[in-house]
XYZ file of C-alpha atoms in Angstrom:
561
model
C -44.433 79.383 -21.965
C -43.841 75.671 -21.831
C -45.744 72.542 -21.026
C -44.864 68.973 -20.315
C -41.982 67.581 -22.315
C -42.051 64.627 -24.617
C -40.952 62.050 -22.098
C -41.534 58.433 -23.110
C -42.952 57.238 -19.835
C -46.274 58.910 -19.043
C -48.219 56.155 -17.358
C -51.474 58.065 -17.644
C -51.348 58.283 -21.383
C -53.783 56.357 -23.522
C -52.031 53.948 -25.764
C -48.775 54.323 -23.904
C -47.288 50.989 -24.812
C -43.899 49.946 -26.082
C -43.135 48.785 -29.571
C -44.393 45.371 -30.442
C -47.700 45.796 -28.601
C -51.099 45.915 -30.270
C -51.437 49.686 -29.992
C -49.395 51.736 -32.411
C -49.400 55.187 -33.896
C -50.361 54.910 -37.559
C -51.153 57.179 -40.442
C -54.858 56.680 -39.750
C -54.428 58.798 -36.626
C -53.170 61.703 -38.704
C -56.184 61.723 -40.984
C -56.351 63.539 -44.303
C -53.498 65.887 -45.120
C -55.894 68.774 -45.744
C -57.107 68.631 -42.153
C -53.619 68.564 -40.635
C -53.393 72.223 -39.793
C -51.568 73.299 -36.649
C -53.863 74.340 -33.837
C -53.695 77.889 -32.536
C -51.671 76.701 -29.541
C -49.248 74.725 -31.708
C -48.815 77.730 -33.985
C -48.159 79.911 -30.959
C -45.122 77.813 -30.085
C -43.776 78.463 -33.574
C -44.574 82.176 -33.505
C -42.989 82.782 -30.093
C -39.765 81.057 -31.095
C -36.654 82.976 -32.081
C -33.093 82.024 -32.996
C -31.986 82.837 -29.436
C -35.003 81.257 -27.757
C -35.842 77.895 -29.370
C -39.029 76.221 -28.204
C -38.233 72.522 -28.365
C -38.472 70.082 -25.479
C -35.663 67.661 -24.800
C -34.973 64.417 -23.003
C -31.709 63.037 -21.671
C -31.597 59.252 -21.284
C -28.745 57.377 -19.627
C -28.387 53.657 -20.337
C -26.159 50.782 -19.450
C -23.440 50.506 -22.049
C -23.905 46.788 -22.695
C -27.175 45.014 -23.540
C -28.532 42.522 -21.026
C -29.186 39.950 -23.740
C -26.429 38.548 -25.925
C -26.793 39.381 -29.573
C -28.744 42.597 -29.033
C -27.147 45.785 -30.437
C -27.507 47.998 -27.366
C -27.972 51.745 -27.639
C -25.348 52.025 -30.383
C -27.691 50.075 -32.649
C -30.666 52.306 -31.904
C -30.506 54.043 -35.278
C -31.511 50.796 -36.966
C -34.416 50.513 -34.520
C -35.584 54.001 -35.448
C -35.308 53.206 -39.150
C -37.342 50.000 -38.750
C -40.080 51.629 -36.656
C -40.331 55.134 -38.039
C -43.409 54.250 -40.101
C -45.302 53.959 -36.800
C -44.927 57.705 -36.242
C -45.586 59.472 -39.563
C -45.228 62.921 -38.019
C -41.475 62.293 -37.737
C -41.300 62.441 -41.547
C -43.377 65.602 -41.875
C -42.441 69.259 -41.789
C -44.440 72.470 -41.620
C -45.556 74.461 -44.647
C -46.448 78.109 -44.107
C -49.617 79.676 -45.516
C -48.926 82.819 -47.583
C -49.402 86.122 -45.746
C -50.172 84.150 -42.556
C -53.785 83.857 -43.692
C -54.010 80.596 -41.769
C -51.944 78.506 -39.423
C -49.249 76.328 -41.052
C -50.004 72.752 -42.127
C -48.108 69.495 -41.692
C -46.855 68.021 -44.977
C -44.631 65.092 -45.909
C -40.997 66.113 -46.333
C -40.111 65.302 -49.947
C -36.392 65.436 -49.079
C -36.573 63.426 -45.856
C -33.126 62.190 -44.802
C -33.037 60.066 -41.653
C -29.272 60.463 -41.286
C -29.748 64.201 -40.750
C -31.893 63.568 -37.665
C -29.842 60.738 -36.131
C -26.356 61.775 -35.055
C -23.480 60.404 -33.011
C -21.122 62.408 -30.762
C -18.192 61.502 -28.486
C -17.910 63.224 -25.124
C -14.588 64.844 -24.242
C -12.411 63.107 -21.662
C -12.934 62.093 -18.884
C -16.587 61.675 -19.897
C -18.146 62.595 -16.557
C -21.434 64.319 -15.845
C -19.857 67.752 -16.299
C -18.759 66.908 -19.831
C -22.137 65.329 -20.595
C -24.138 68.346 -19.408
C -21.904 70.794 -21.280
C -22.505 68.961 -24.551
C -26.254 68.563 -23.922
C -26.594 72.243 -22.999
C -25.007 73.239 -26.322
C -27.349 70.944 -28.239
C -30.337 72.225 -26.277
C -29.404 75.819 -27.183
C -29.643 75.286 -30.949
C -32.989 75.753 -32.748
C -34.372 73.067 -35.004
C -34.351 73.538 -38.780
C -37.911 74.393 -39.853
C -37.269 73.236 -43.398
C -37.063 69.664 -42.025
C -39.103 67.525 -39.609
C -38.795 69.150 -36.197
C -36.791 66.579 -34.236
C -33.235 65.344 -33.694
C -31.614 62.515 -31.725
C -27.989 62.142 -30.608
C -26.128 59.116 -29.256
C -23.505 60.421 -26.818
C -20.636 57.980 -26.403
C -17.693 58.064 -24.021
C -19.724 58.451 -20.827
C -17.877 57.095 -17.794
C -18.869 54.211 -15.522
C -19.983 51.926 -18.341
C -22.852 54.107 -19.550
C -24.064 55.669 -22.783
C -26.522 58.561 -23.213
C -29.105 59.757 -25.709
C -30.264 63.336 -26.060
C -33.367 63.936 -28.173
C -35.357 67.068 -28.888
C -38.689 67.699 -30.557
C -40.403 71.002 -31.241
C -43.146 71.995 -28.854
C -45.471 72.633 -31.796
C -45.222 68.965 -32.704
C -46.460 67.258 -29.586
C -47.175 67.606 -25.884
C -46.122 65.309 -23.046
C -49.112 62.985 -23.300
C -49.216 62.449 -27.068
C -45.427 62.129 -27.070
C -45.704 58.806 -25.304
C -46.365 56.842 -28.466
C -43.717 58.818 -30.339
C -40.952 57.786 -27.937
C -42.041 54.385 -26.701
C -41.436 52.838 -30.129
C -37.737 53.225 -29.331
C -37.977 51.074 -26.214
C -39.118 47.623 -25.198
C -40.313 46.244 -21.884
C -38.247 43.115 -22.575
C -34.471 43.189 -23.181
C -35.018 40.592 -25.918
C -36.917 43.213 -27.926
C -40.017 42.891 -30.065
C -40.652 42.252 -33.713
C -42.395 45.099 -35.510
C -44.207 44.562 -38.781
C -42.400 46.376 -41.590
C -44.032 49.436 -43.043
C -44.617 50.375 -46.651
C -41.885 52.346 -48.425
C -42.140 56.059 -47.702
C -43.739 57.891 -50.631
C -44.171 61.532 -49.651
C -47.212 63.403 -50.857
C -46.464 66.467 -52.919
C -46.331 69.869 -51.237
C -49.408 72.077 -51.325
C -49.423 74.872 -53.882
C -50.048 78.484 -52.893
C -53.517 78.351 -54.413
C -54.363 75.162 -52.514
C -53.124 76.552 -49.188
C -55.185 79.742 -49.550
C -58.169 77.804 -50.848
C -58.100 75.464 -47.851
C -58.137 78.451 -45.485
C -61.045 80.040 -47.343
C -63.084 76.825 -47.251
C -62.405 76.319 -43.544
C -63.408 79.917 -42.776
C -66.587 79.580 -44.837
C -67.484 76.334 -43.123
C -66.986 77.857 -39.690
C -69.123 80.871 -40.620
C -71.931 78.680 -41.982
C -71.859 76.560 -38.845
C -72.147 79.606 -36.610
C -74.959 81.008 -38.765
C -76.846 77.722 -38.564
C -76.655 77.666 -34.787
C -77.816 81.269 -34.675
C -80.830 80.562 -36.924
C -81.851 77.597 -34.806
C -82.025 79.723 -31.642
C -81.531 83.397 -32.564
C -82.223 84.747 -29.078
C -80.454 82.107 -27.064
C -77.200 81.706 -28.978
C -75.501 85.022 -28.057
C -76.725 84.838 -24.474
C -75.622 81.225 -24.097
C -72.221 81.986 -25.609
C -71.628 84.866 -23.229
C -72.894 82.876 -20.269
C -70.637 79.950 -21.026
C -67.656 82.220 -21.531
C -68.262 84.056 -18.261
C -68.802 80.839 -16.351
C -66.008 78.817 -17.897
C -63.329 81.445 -17.617
C -63.997 82.191 -13.950
C -63.176 85.864 -14.273
C -61.911 86.115 -10.730
C -59.394 83.377 -11.400
C -58.295 85.036 -14.617
C -57.770 88.349 -12.867
C -55.652 86.586 -10.239
C -53.531 85.021 -12.995
C -52.894 88.456 -14.516
C -51.882 90.073 -11.228
C -48.211 91.189 -11.476
C -45.629 89.101 -9.652
C -42.480 90.269 -7.850
C -39.372 90.622 -9.975
C -36.213 88.791 -9.011
C -33.123 86.963 -10.236
C -35.197 84.155 -11.806
C -36.704 86.583 -14.320
C -33.946 88.020 -16.450
C -33.920 88.311 -20.233
C -33.063 84.967 -21.787
C -30.047 84.838 -24.086
C -28.922 82.197 -26.555
C -26.933 79.865 -24.271
C -28.215 77.276 -21.800
C -27.046 75.592 -18.629
C -28.401 72.275 -17.401
C -28.296 70.726 -13.935
C -29.813 67.431 -12.806
C -31.114 66.004 -9.546
C -32.742 62.711 -8.637
C -34.549 61.279 -5.620
C -36.187 57.976 -4.890
C -39.916 57.894 -5.606
C -40.315 55.731 -2.488
C -38.909 58.571 -0.345
C -41.370 61.033 -1.848
C -44.305 58.658 -1.343
C -43.312 58.019 2.267
C -43.338 61.774 2.897
C -46.705 62.225 1.220
C -48.238 59.391 3.264
C -46.842 60.765 6.525
C -48.065 64.312 5.862
C -51.315 63.502 4.061
C -50.207 65.149 0.812
C -49.764 64.162 -2.825
C -46.554 63.444 -4.717
C -47.016 66.734 -6.562
C -47.403 68.592 -3.233
C -44.138 67.126 -1.960
C -42.213 67.964 -5.108
C -43.648 71.489 -5.321
C -42.697 72.136 -1.706
C -39.132 70.986 -2.390
C -39.031 73.359 -5.367
C -40.200 76.159 -3.071
C -37.359 75.333 -0.681
C -34.933 75.395 -3.596
C -36.106 78.831 -4.748
C -35.749 80.213 -1.224
C -32.244 78.763 -0.941
C -31.308 80.302 -4.290
C -32.613 83.740 -3.312
C -30.659 83.622 -0.045
C -27.564 82.490 -1.960
C -27.939 85.499 -4.251
C -28.224 87.866 -1.280
C -31.813 88.827 -2.099
C -34.205 90.224 0.468
C -36.430 87.247 1.371
C -39.338 88.314 3.598
C -41.304 85.566 5.301
C -44.407 86.198 3.188
C -42.657 86.312 -0.212
C -44.419 84.332 -2.960
C -43.412 83.438 -6.520
C -46.054 82.491 -9.071
C -45.388 79.064 -10.564
C -47.157 77.878 -13.712
C -47.958 74.164 -13.555
C -49.064 72.782 -16.956
C -51.826 70.168 -16.979
C -53.077 68.027 -19.834
C -56.692 68.416 -20.922
C -56.516 65.467 -23.317
C -59.206 62.842 -22.742
C -58.871 59.077 -23.096
C -60.398 59.033 -26.585
C -58.058 61.685 -27.978
C -54.846 60.139 -29.290
C -53.997 62.594 -32.063
C -50.615 64.326 -31.883
C -50.626 67.970 -30.871
C -50.744 70.167 -27.788
C -53.854 69.962 -25.643
C -52.798 71.540 -22.399
C -53.879 74.128 -19.897
C -52.233 75.359 -16.705
C -52.696 76.078 -13.036
C -50.945 78.929 -11.266
C -49.799 78.640 -7.674
C -48.423 81.482 -5.595
C -45.588 79.469 -4.100
C -44.419 80.539 -0.623
C -40.657 81.055 -0.956
C -40.032 83.034 2.238
C -38.158 81.760 5.268
C -40.348 79.193 7.016
C -40.279 75.577 8.237
C -40.730 72.934 5.564
C -43.942 71.659 7.128
C -45.479 75.129 7.028
C -44.554 75.518 3.358
C -46.106 72.126 2.655
C -49.357 73.109 4.369
C -49.647 76.251 2.266
C -48.939 74.334 -0.952
C -51.518 71.664 -0.078
C -54.138 74.309 0.698
C -53.484 76.313 -2.456
C -53.334 73.315 -4.792
C -56.577 71.974 -3.348
C -58.204 75.359 -3.846
C -57.015 75.588 -7.444
C -58.538 72.215 -8.258
C -61.819 73.174 -6.603
C -61.934 76.483 -8.465
C -61.163 74.749 -11.774
C -58.465 77.263 -12.550
C -57.079 75.006 -15.254
C -60.429 75.169 -16.989
C -60.324 78.942 -16.776
C -56.885 79.057 -18.358
C -57.942 76.545 -20.971
C -60.963 78.614 -21.851
C -58.729 81.660 -22.199
C -56.594 79.711 -24.672
C -59.755 78.643 -26.456
C -60.995 82.219 -26.753
C -57.679 83.451 -28.126
C -57.631 80.610 -30.648
C -60.596 82.292 -32.361
C -58.319 85.170 -33.379
C -57.074 85.216 -36.986
C -53.779 83.479 -37.710
C -52.230 86.783 -38.758
C -52.797 88.180 -35.263
C -51.164 85.108 -33.742
C -48.136 85.612 -35.961
C -47.996 89.297 -35.035
C -48.263 88.493 -31.324
C -45.378 86.080 -31.689
C -43.106 88.941 -32.706
C -44.171 91.168 -29.811
C -41.732 91.648 -26.947
C -42.407 89.168 -24.127
C -39.292 89.845 -22.097
C -41.184 92.180 -19.771
C -44.004 89.801 -18.816
C -44.827 90.079 -15.109
C -47.390 87.312 -14.599
C -45.241 84.222 -13.951
C -41.906 83.683 -12.175
C -41.234 80.090 -13.183
C -42.622 77.064 -15.022
C -42.655 73.700 -13.246
C -43.941 70.434 -14.714
C -44.347 66.972 -13.217
C -44.748 64.041 -15.621
C -45.791 60.714 -14.054
C -44.241 57.695 -15.681
C -43.843 53.956 -15.990
C -42.549 52.198 -12.892
C -40.758 49.317 -14.561
C -37.549 49.165 -16.593
C -37.460 49.639 -20.353
C -34.692 48.774 -22.807
C -33.181 50.187 -25.985
C -31.540 47.503 -28.077
C -31.470 45.331 -24.972
C -29.652 47.946 -22.840
C -31.490 48.997 -19.693
C -32.516 52.619 -19.309
C -31.145 53.859 -15.992
C -32.229 57.503 -15.784
C -34.583 59.759 -17.766
C -34.386 63.559 -17.417
C -36.858 65.962 -19.062
C -35.506 69.278 -20.362
C -37.854 72.178 -21.110
C -37.171 75.428 -22.995
C -36.668 78.832 -21.369
C -38.148 81.864 -23.082
C -38.734 85.599 -22.590
C -37.825 86.331 -18.961
C -38.739 82.871 -17.650
C -35.047 82.183 -17.366
C -35.194 79.002 -15.237
C -37.538 76.069 -15.757
C -37.851 72.837 -13.770
C -39.396 69.569 -14.882
C -39.467 66.216 -13.120
C -40.298 62.811 -14.606
C -40.718 59.578 -12.702
C -39.394 56.299 -14.054
C -38.810 52.881 -12.514
C -38.829 54.025 -8.892
C -36.939 57.292 -9.367
C -37.819 60.947 -9.825
C -35.524 62.780 -12.223
C -35.324 66.593 -12.201
C -34.081 68.511 -15.215
C -33.304 72.178 -14.472
C -32.595 74.434 -17.454
C -31.394 78.028 -17.115
C -29.977 80.865 -19.155
C -26.230 80.391 -19.556
C -25.044 83.914 -18.791
C -27.419 84.525 -15.916
C -27.033 81.299 -13.932
C -23.470 80.121 -13.356
C -24.805 78.982 -9.950
C -27.723 76.916 -11.303
C -26.557 73.958 -9.210
C -27.760 75.828 -6.106
C -31.315 75.042 -7.248
C -30.739 71.310 -7.717
C -28.972 71.154 -4.352
C -31.935 73.045 -2.877
C -34.369 70.444 -4.233
C -32.413 67.623 -2.606
C -32.169 69.561 0.669
C -35.895 70.316 0.460
C -36.722 66.605 0.340
C -34.532 66.028 3.402
C -36.250 68.890 5.250
C -39.653 67.343 4.552
C -38.395 63.986 5.813
C -37.359 65.646 9.071
C -40.728 67.444 9.267
C -42.484 64.092 8.846
C -40.344 62.449 11.531
C -38.645 60.204 8.988
C -35.172 61.570 9.560
C -33.449 62.686 12.795
C -33.632 66.433 13.406
C -30.787 68.353 11.895
C -28.092 69.033 14.477
C -27.833 72.668 15.357
C -24.235 73.829 15.269
C -22.884 74.869 18.649
C -22.599 78.565 19.259
C -19.209 79.914 18.347
C -16.821 80.600 21.231
C -16.844 84.146 22.538
C -14.374 86.127 20.448
C -11.088 86.950 22.163
C -10.889 90.608 23.078
C -8.103 92.554 21.368
C -4.966 93.210 23.418
C -4.976 96.244 25.745
C -8.768 96.437 25.594
C -10.637 96.899 28.852
C -14.146 95.479 29.009
C -16.307 97.527 31.360
C -19.037 95.643 33.204
C -21.782 96.990 35.413
C -20.645 97.283 39.052
C -22.564 95.648 41.838
C -23.539 98.012 44.642
C -20.603 98.406 47.053
C -18.086 96.703 44.768
C -14.790 98.487 44.039
C -14.438 100.188 40.697
C -12.562 98.410 37.899
C -8.926 99.350 37.483
C -8.010 101.703 34.750
C -5.853 100.662 31.797
C -2.858 102.520 33.332
C -3.103 100.761 36.670
C -3.371 97.384 34.953
C -0.244 98.156 32.912
C 1.656 99.297 36.052
C 0.710 96.133 37.937
C 1.885 93.972 35.027
C 5.257 95.762 34.924
C 5.777 95.372 38.685
C 5.039 91.628 38.474
C 7.535 91.255 35.668
C 10.260 93.069 37.606
C 9.709 90.862 40.669
C 9.920 87.715 38.547
C 13.165 88.873 36.988
C 14.774 89.524 40.413
C 13.864 86.067 41.781
C 16.590 83.343 41.560
C 16.027 80.837 38.696
C 15.694 77.116 39.425
C 18.357 75.051 37.672
C 17.089 72.942 34.737
C 16.321 69.409 35.816
C 15.981 70.208 39.510
C 12.300 69.328 39.686
C 10.806 66.123 40.972
C 11.249 64.505 37.521
C 14.787 65.831 37.086
């Protein structure tokens, strides 16, 4: 149920520039308060959330402990940076306000009790401050839902990390932003130059008053009336063509065959258990140069390479769990894609998805890659993402009350998707927080319903960083998946001739036969029959008696004596 996370480094995003540049997020992007209603998709993320299954997206950033420029505060001074630049992202000071009786989707309103210190927190890792301690703390933070009575984000500075490093974990609700719009929201925290940039101060924050019940209901009524009048006007202009054109567009855009394929049940397995309240997190990283070398050698894309490695990881996990893994086994993977165009910079989710039946059976890496390349190419040609997007668009026409009701329906038995995987391209140069260089950036998605493991990868400054999130109780062996991703990359390198073939272990020595066991072999024609066990025992006893009767040689009487 998740899309791309709010990583700060999506190179493809419009306006994706660091603080101090000419492009900034301002209040003008948010428009009038009355128009700031959550979209149907944004509201869905709120409705599907529960206390045990929060729907925020997270990021884990690891920095150098000391700034590269003298006099800069480093990561520990980041709270002051946020305070100075928060006016550039007004949504961070807004919360949701529900419409009575769910007559309409909630609206964004200024938080009259906004307290920055509530959202910015500082924690110390337990000793010795290694990656295990870091991931345990982050997993606990990732498990906790955000407070809906406040703006839907939090940020933690995590001190005490070993090897001269410091970390930041941040989370933002999925209803607030998707991976592309999130670029401006996060890049204000970073600079391309360790010296930093000067940001013009904003006006003092003066929150608008909350909407009254009458105003909230009145806004919904006016919006509904306006939509009805617009539809009636189009119908009057072309009374015979409008219904036919609407149906034709719907049939064509949704690609019914593709939709039916998306709704075909998938095999059940250990990756689809009911999600509880706890989380586990594992990380993996590979060089982007390695991935690009593989893609060039095999004529693929970066996404093809990464997807194939994920397929290898799933197969390794199933084997580890002792599952039956036939050669033709497939798992359906949902791959979110952004449908935001270059002119659309407003915050909010504008995403669709493609669905790939990933081959996870036992097969060579090159064969898996060929299947992935073929299927991904076919999905793009068939415009499956457009079909899924149209399906979202059609459901958005349903009343808000039905969306709220659907959010409370049981989703734990869904059988259409096995896993969510997202790949977020990013900036390939270093960025700095308070003058301290960012070393690694890991995206962390939510798990929900029975999608109990989710994988996301973000690229940054020549590296690809995988964040794997799983249900705590169900996946004590989650590290098998991250190890499988790393092994999958190595397998593709061998398939591309970039790495020597893996040495095949020599066959084990023939097991020693137990004592007093006679091995019967087929007799050649004319050969004497093998001795029986009794005759062998008698011969051994006779030889022992002869040896005992023979005179013993004195010690030291040999040629070296």
